Amino acid sequence: MRIDIISVLPEIMESPLSHSIIQRAKQKNLVEINLVGLRDFGIGNYKQVDDYPYGGGGGMVLRAEPLATCIESLYTQHTYDDVIYLTPDGYLLNQKIANQLSIKQNLLLICGHYKGIDQRIRDKYVTLEISIGDYVLSGGELAACVLTDTLIRLIPGVLGDEMSALSDSFQDGLLAPPVYTRPEVWDGRSVPEVLISGHDQKIAEWRLDQSIARTRKRRPDLLNE
Ligand code: 6GU
């Protein structure tokens, strides 16, 4: 998979996308991430990328021309399966959307900043608009990192069997069950006996029960009961 990310502040994303599982996926050549600075495509001596919104109201809007120049220059080198704009007014990201996107080969992500981007860029280029939750971030960069992380961990070969994505929360529509590691007793608190029993079927049943109980309490909206 190749992920190109356009942003006014690409530096924000350097560290989050350079460690742990994402870093290993890059080293294994399972993913290539290319951060593209929008400022390089800015207008005039001041490399302007934003301006005041027509109709008034606060904040600034990313102008169409720098974004279009940037996108068109990427188009000369790549074709994209999807052009995704990260925005709080997009479709809410969930595991199903992540699973669908994780099998794509080439994605272009666009991060808004300030009050967002000129609508005409969305109309002309964007094929999918995604929000990562019902709260407001200062820009799309952290959202782009969240989306990138959740896609990369689903690419076959990125996670070893020992941390298979199949046992994640949401992958089966349920929250994950509690987990424990050594020591067996800590602070007077014991690990649930069933987990030390060696009885695989009983362990699986316990985990499912715990998942269902946790989901019913915290996220009843996930259960179609
Ligand atoms: Cl994608 N962008 C911004 N700025 N805020 C958000 C978001 C995205 N998703 C949730 N809040």
mmCIF file of C-alpha atoms and ligand atoms in Angstrom:
data_model
loop_
_atom_site.group_PDB
_atom_site.id
_atom_site.type_symbol
_atom_site.label_atom_id
_atom_site.label_comp_id
_atom_site.label_asym_id
_atom_site.label_seq_id
_atom_site.Cartn_x
_atom_site.Cartn_y
_atom_site.Cartn_z
ATOM 1 C CA MET A 1 0.000 0.000 0.000
ATOM 2 C CA ARG A 2 1.075 3.544 -0.721
ATOM 3 C CA ILE A 3 -0.387 6.438 1.292
ATOM 4 C CA ASP A 4 0.274 10.051 0.244
ATOM 5 C CA ILE A 5 -0.786 12.693 2.766
ATOM 6 C CA ILE A 6 -1.185 16.384 1.890
ATOM 7 C CA SER A 7 -0.925 18.844 4.778
ATOM 8 C CA VAL A 8 0.123 22.393 5.662
ATOM 9 C CA LEU A 9 1.904 20.935 8.705
ATOM 10 C CA PRO A 10 3.311 17.549 7.646
ATOM 11 C CA GLU A 11 5.819 17.713 10.535
ATOM 12 C CA ILE A 12 2.994 16.910 12.971
ATOM 13 C CA MET A 13 2.736 13.433 11.440
ATOM 14 C CA GLU A 14 6.420 12.489 11.227
ATOM 15 C CA SER A 15 6.796 10.941 14.659
ATOM 16 C CA PRO A 16 3.412 9.201 14.919
ATOM 17 C CA LEU A 17 4.089 7.495 11.582
ATOM 18 C CA SER A 18 7.705 6.481 12.347
ATOM 19 C CA HIS A 19 7.480 4.015 15.223
ATOM 20 C CA SER A 20 6.360 0.602 16.288
ATOM 21 C CA ILE A 21 4.083 -1.326 13.945
ATOM 22 C CA ILE A 22 3.982 1.382 11.252
ATOM 23 C CA GLN A 23 7.769 1.616 11.202
ATOM 24 C CA ARG A 24 8.084 -2.165 10.898
ATOM 25 C CA ALA A 25 5.542 -2.222 8.063
ATOM 26 C CA LYS A 26 7.620 0.396 6.216
ATOM 27 C CA GLN A 27 10.826 -1.593 6.751
ATOM 28 C CA LYS A 28 9.130 -4.717 5.392
ATOM 29 C CA ASN A 29 8.044 -2.660 2.335
ATOM 30 C CA LEU A 30 4.394 -3.421 3.090
ATOM 31 C CA VAL A 31 3.580 0.283 3.127
ATOM 32 C CA GLU A 32 5.085 3.509 1.816
ATOM 33 C CA ILE A 33 3.991 6.788 3.399
ATOM 34 C CA ASN A 34 4.717 10.057 1.624
ATOM 35 C CA LEU A 35 4.093 13.337 3.460
ATOM 36 C CA VAL A 36 3.483 16.232 1.071
ATOM 37 C CA GLY A 37 3.797 19.836 2.311
ATOM 38 C CA LEU A 38 1.091 22.059 0.838
ATOM 39 C CA ARG A 39 3.128 25.202 1.481
ATOM 40 C CA ASP A 40 5.449 24.208 -1.404
ATOM 41 C CA PHE A 41 2.463 24.817 -3.695
ATOM 42 C CA GLY A 42 1.484 28.139 -2.101
ATOM 43 C CA ILE A 43 0.748 31.324 -4.057
ATOM 44 C CA GLY A 44 3.169 34.250 -4.445
ATOM 45 C CA ASN A 45 6.219 35.271 -2.439
ATOM 46 C CA TYR A 46 4.485 34.429 0.829
ATOM 47 C CA LYS A 47 3.469 30.970 -0.409
ATOM 48 C CA GLN A 48 -0.121 31.699 0.608
ATOM 49 C CA VAL A 49 -2.326 28.642 1.090
ATOM 50 C CA ASP A 50 -5.382 30.027 2.911
ATOM 51 C CA ASP A 51 -7.787 32.958 2.818
ATOM 52 C CA TYR A 52 -10.920 34.359 4.459
ATOM 53 C CA PRO A 53 -14.226 32.554 3.873
ATOM 54 C CA TYR A 54 -16.730 34.147 1.486
ATOM 55 C CA GLY A 55 -19.820 35.131 3.437
ATOM 56 C CA GLY A 56 -17.810 35.913 6.551
ATOM 57 C CA GLY A 57 -17.487 33.995 9.765
ATOM 58 C CA GLY A 58 -14.280 33.258 11.606
ATOM 59 C CA GLY A 59 -11.324 31.174 10.598
ATOM 60 C CA MET A 60 -9.463 30.600 7.366
ATOM 61 C CA VAL A 61 -10.121 28.264 4.460
ATOM 62 C CA LEU A 62 -7.476 26.424 2.438
ATOM 63 C CA ARG A 63 -7.555 27.831 -1.100
ATOM 64 C CA ALA A 64 -8.353 25.710 -4.121
ATOM 65 C CA GLU A 65 -5.331 26.581 -6.305
ATOM 66 C CA PRO A 66 -2.485 25.255 -4.094
ATOM 67 C CA LEU A 67 -4.452 22.091 -3.326
ATOM 68 C CA ALA A 68 -5.270 21.555 -7.023
ATOM 69 C CA THR A 69 -1.649 22.126 -8.088
ATOM 70 C CA CYS A 70 -0.457 19.719 -5.409
ATOM 71 C CA ILE A 71 -3.028 17.033 -6.285
ATOM 72 C CA GLU A 72 -2.408 17.364 -10.040
ATOM 73 C CA SER A 73 1.346 17.036 -9.527
ATOM 74 C CA LEU A 74 0.764 13.805 -7.562
ATOM 75 C CA TYR A 75 -1.601 12.598 -10.313
ATOM 76 C CA THR A 76 1.262 12.775 -12.834
ATOM 77 C CA GLN A 77 3.092 10.118 -10.787
ATOM 78 C CA HIS A 78 0.315 7.984 -9.264
ATOM 79 C CA THR A 79 -3.267 6.891 -9.678
ATOM 80 C CA TYR A 80 -5.340 6.645 -6.516
ATOM 81 C CA ASP A 81 -8.050 4.188 -5.503
ATOM 82 C CA ASP A 82 -9.508 6.862 -3.241
ATOM 83 C CA VAL A 83 -8.884 10.518 -2.428
ATOM 84 C CA ILE A 84 -9.874 10.901 1.209
ATOM 85 C CA TYR A 85 -10.546 14.227 2.921
ATOM 86 C CA LEU A 86 -10.333 14.106 6.728
ATOM 87 C CA THR A 87 -13.089 16.317 8.114
ATOM 88 C CA PRO A 88 -15.387 16.378 11.158
ATOM 89 C CA ASP A 89 -18.372 16.548 8.765
ATOM 90 C CA GLY A 90 -17.352 13.304 7.041
ATOM 91 C CA TYR A 91 -18.622 9.738 7.443
ATOM 92 C CA LEU A 92 -17.755 8.323 10.849
ATOM 93 C CA LEU A 93 -14.755 5.963 10.648
ATOM 94 C CA ASN A 94 -15.430 2.441 11.872
ATOM 95 C CA GLN A 95 -13.774 -0.973 11.567
ATOM 96 C CA LYS A 96 -15.863 -1.896 8.519
ATOM 97 C CA ILE A 97 -14.661 1.167 6.568
ATOM 98 C CA ALA A 98 -11.098 0.469 7.767
ATOM 99 C CA ASN A 99 -11.294 -3.139 6.549
ATOM 100 C CA GLN A 100 -12.544 -1.987 3.130
ATOM 101 C CA LEU A 101 -9.812 0.643 2.751
ATOM 102 C CA SER A 102 -7.052 -1.690 3.946
ATOM 103 C CA ILE A 103 -7.182 -3.689 0.688
ATOM 104 C CA LYS A 104 -6.571 -0.603 -1.522
ATOM 105 C CA GLN A 105 -3.202 -0.065 -3.176
ATOM 106 C CA ASN A 106 -2.945 3.732 -3.445
ATOM 107 C CA LEU A 107 -4.612 6.289 -1.194
ATOM 108 C CA LEU A 108 -4.355 10.073 -1.157
ATOM 109 C CA LEU A 109 -5.262 11.726 2.161
ATOM 110 C CA ILE A 110 -5.960 15.452 2.435
ATOM 111 C CA CYS A 111 -5.729 17.191 5.804
ATOM 112 C CA GLY A 112 -7.737 20.342 6.293
ATOM 113 C CA HIS A 113 -6.703 23.039 8.690
ATOM 114 C CA TYR A 114 -8.366 26.125 10.105
ATOM 115 C CA LYS A 115 -11.984 26.068 8.825
ATOM 116 C CA GLY A 116 -11.373 23.403 6.201
ATOM 117 C CA ILE A 117 -10.789 23.423 2.453
ATOM 118 C CA ASP A 118 -12.606 25.116 -0.428
ATOM 119 C CA GLN A 119 -15.700 23.052 -1.275
ATOM 120 C CA ARG A 120 -14.756 22.981 -4.975
ATOM 121 C CA ILE A 121 -11.733 20.777 -4.223
ATOM 122 C CA ARG A 122 -14.048 18.353 -2.436
ATOM 123 C CA ASP A 123 -16.440 18.389 -5.395
ATOM 124 C CA LYS A 124 -13.718 17.846 -8.009
ATOM 125 C CA TYR A 125 -11.228 15.453 -6.412
ATOM 126 C CA VAL A 126 -12.412 13.888 -3.171
ATOM 127 C CA THR A 127 -14.028 10.435 -3.343
ATOM 128 C CA LEU A 128 -14.484 9.805 0.397
ATOM 129 C CA GLU A 129 -14.820 12.093 3.426
ATOM 130 C CA ILE A 130 -14.029 10.687 6.838
ATOM 131 C CA SER A 131 -14.367 11.881 10.436
ATOM 132 C CA ILE A 132 -12.729 9.977 13.302
ATOM 133 C CA GLY A 133 -15.290 10.902 15.957
ATOM 134 C CA ASP A 134 -17.849 13.360 17.244
ATOM 135 C CA TYR A 135 -15.441 15.946 18.607
ATOM 136 C CA VAL A 136 -13.360 18.667 16.975
ATOM 137 C CA LEU A 137 -9.625 18.511 16.304
ATOM 138 C CA SER A 138 -7.519 21.522 15.289
ATOM 139 C CA GLY A 139 -6.670 19.936 11.972
ATOM 140 C CA GLY A 140 -6.878 16.740 9.968
ATOM 141 C CA GLU A 141 -3.309 15.636 10.713
ATOM 142 C CA LEU A 142 -4.003 13.603 13.841
ATOM 143 C CA ALA A 143 -7.049 12.112 12.132
ATOM 144 C CA ALA A 144 -4.881 11.139 9.139
ATOM 145 C CA CYS A 145 -2.462 9.407 11.539
ATOM 146 C CA VAL A 146 -5.351 7.537 13.165
ATOM 147 C CA LEU A 147 -6.715 6.419 9.793
ATOM 148 C CA THR A 148 -3.237 5.434 8.556
ATOM 149 C CA ASP A 149 -2.510 3.423 11.714
ATOM 150 C CA THR A 150 -5.780 1.535 11.594
ATOM 151 C CA LEU A 151 -5.310 0.659 7.895
ATOM 152 C CA ILE A 152 -1.679 -0.435 8.145
ATOM 153 C CA ARG A 153 -2.290 -2.897 10.990
ATOM 154 C CA LEU A 154 -4.837 -4.679 8.767
ATOM 155 C CA ILE A 155 -2.418 -5.276 5.874
ATOM 156 C CA PRO A 156 -1.524 -9.000 5.758
ATOM 157 C CA GLY A 157 1.985 -9.588 7.143
ATOM 158 C CA VAL A 158 2.095 -6.398 9.237
ATOM 159 C CA LEU A 159 0.943 -8.026 12.470
ATOM 160 C CA GLY A 160 2.373 -11.368 13.531
ATOM 161 C CA ASP A 161 -0.010 -14.151 14.565
ATOM 162 C CA GLU A 162 0.740 -13.389 18.186
ATOM 163 C CA MET A 163 -1.091 -10.049 17.906
ATOM 164 C CA SER A 164 -3.572 -10.898 15.197
ATOM 165 C CA ALA A 165 -5.967 -8.080 14.315
ATOM 166 C CA LEU A 166 -8.758 -10.648 14.392
ATOM 167 C CA SER A 167 -8.960 -10.482 18.195
ATOM 168 C CA ASP A 168 -9.177 -6.666 18.308
ATOM 169 C CA SER A 169 -12.152 -4.856 19.735
ATOM 170 C CA PHE A 170 -14.759 -4.236 16.993
ATOM 171 C CA GLN A 171 -13.367 -6.816 14.569
ATOM 172 C CA ASP A 172 -16.211 -9.168 15.553
ATOM 173 C CA GLY A 173 -18.529 -6.315 16.511
ATOM 174 C CA LEU A 174 -17.738 -6.688 20.232
ATOM 175 C CA LEU A 175 -15.403 -4.947 22.657
ATOM 176 C CA ALA A 176 -12.304 -6.950 23.607
ATOM 177 C CA PRO A 177 -12.299 -8.941 26.890
ATOM 178 C CA PRO A 178 -9.937 -8.192 29.842
ATOM 179 C CA VAL A 179 -6.342 -9.428 29.541
ATOM 180 C CA TYR A 180 -3.782 -10.377 32.215
ATOM 181 C CA THR A 181 -0.077 -11.189 32.336
ATOM 182 C CA ARG A 182 2.414 -12.179 35.047
ATOM 183 C CA PRO A 183 2.441 -12.199 38.055
ATOM 184 C CA GLU A 184 -0.479 -14.457 38.885
ATOM 185 C CA VAL A 185 -1.216 -12.411 42.023
ATOM 186 C CA TRP A 186 -0.573 -8.679 42.151
ATOM 187 C CA ASP A 187 -1.648 -6.329 44.937
ATOM 188 C CA GLY A 188 -3.755 -9.140 46.373
ATOM 189 C CA ARG A 189 -5.644 -9.450 43.059
ATOM 190 C CA SER A 190 -5.626 -12.834 41.324
ATOM 191 C CA VAL A 191 -5.845 -13.601 37.624
ATOM 192 C CA PRO A 192 -9.226 -15.248 36.844
ATOM 193 C CA GLU A 193 -8.749 -18.963 37.429
ATOM 194 C CA VAL A 194 -10.120 -20.042 34.062
ATOM 195 C CA LEU A 195 -7.193 -18.308 32.276
ATOM 196 C CA ILE A 196 -4.700 -20.525 34.119
ATOM 197 C CA SER A 197 -6.776 -23.686 33.651
ATOM 198 C CA GLY A 198 -5.291 -24.607 30.279
ATOM 199 C CA HIS A 199 -8.824 -25.437 29.111
ATOM 200 C CA ASP A 200 -8.978 -23.744 25.692
ATOM 201 C CA GLN A 201 -12.714 -24.057 25.184
ATOM 202 C CA LYS A 202 -13.557 -22.734 28.648
ATOM 203 C CA ILE A 203 -11.165 -19.819 28.069
ATOM 204 C CA ALA A 204 -12.823 -19.004 24.755
ATOM 205 C CA GLU A 205 -16.272 -19.115 26.389
ATOM 206 C CA TRP A 206 -15.123 -16.875 29.258
ATOM 207 C CA ARG A 207 -13.647 -14.341 26.858
ATOM 208 C CA LEU A 208 -16.833 -14.246 24.787
ATOM 209 C CA ASP A 209 -18.965 -13.790 27.936
ATOM 210 C CA GLN A 210 -16.716 -10.956 29.105
ATOM 211 C CA SER A 211 -16.836 -9.323 25.660
ATOM 212 C CA ILE A 212 -20.609 -9.451 25.552
ATOM 213 C CA ALA A 213 -20.979 -8.130 29.128
ATOM 214 C CA ARG A 214 -18.549 -5.269 28.469
ATOM 215 C CA THR A 215 -20.240 -4.390 25.176
ATOM 216 C CA ARG A 216 -23.725 -4.473 26.742
ATOM 217 C CA LYS A 217 -22.601 -2.099 29.520
ATOM 218 C CA ARG A 218 -20.433 0.323 27.556
ATOM 219 C CA ARG A 219 -21.634 0.144 23.956
ATOM 220 C CA PRO A 220 -25.165 -1.275 23.821
ATOM 221 C CA ASP A 221 -25.485 0.398 20.397
ATOM 222 C CA LEU A 222 -23.133 -2.297 19.013
ATOM 223 C CA LEU A 223 -25.491 -5.136 19.994
ATOM 224 C CA ASN A 224 -28.577 -5.588 17.848
ATOM 225 C CA GLU A 225 -30.692 -6.769 20.758
HETATM 226 CL CL1 6GU B 1 -11.075 14.133 10.346
HETATM 227 N N1 6GU B 1 -10.753 16.504 11.412
HETATM 228 C C1 6GU B 1 -10.939 17.419 12.379
HETATM 229 N N2 6GU B 1 -10.401 18.645 12.228
HETATM 230 N N3 6GU B 1 -11.620 17.185 13.488
HETATM 231 C C2 6GU B 1 -12.130 15.964 13.615
HETATM 232 C C3 6GU B 1 -11.984 14.965 12.646
HETATM 233 C C4 6GU B 1 -11.274 15.278 11.529
HETATM 234 N N4 6GU B 1 -12.628 13.857 13.060
HETATM 235 C C5 6GU B 1 -13.137 14.165 14.249
HETATM 236 N N5 6GU B 1 -12.853 15.433 14.580
#
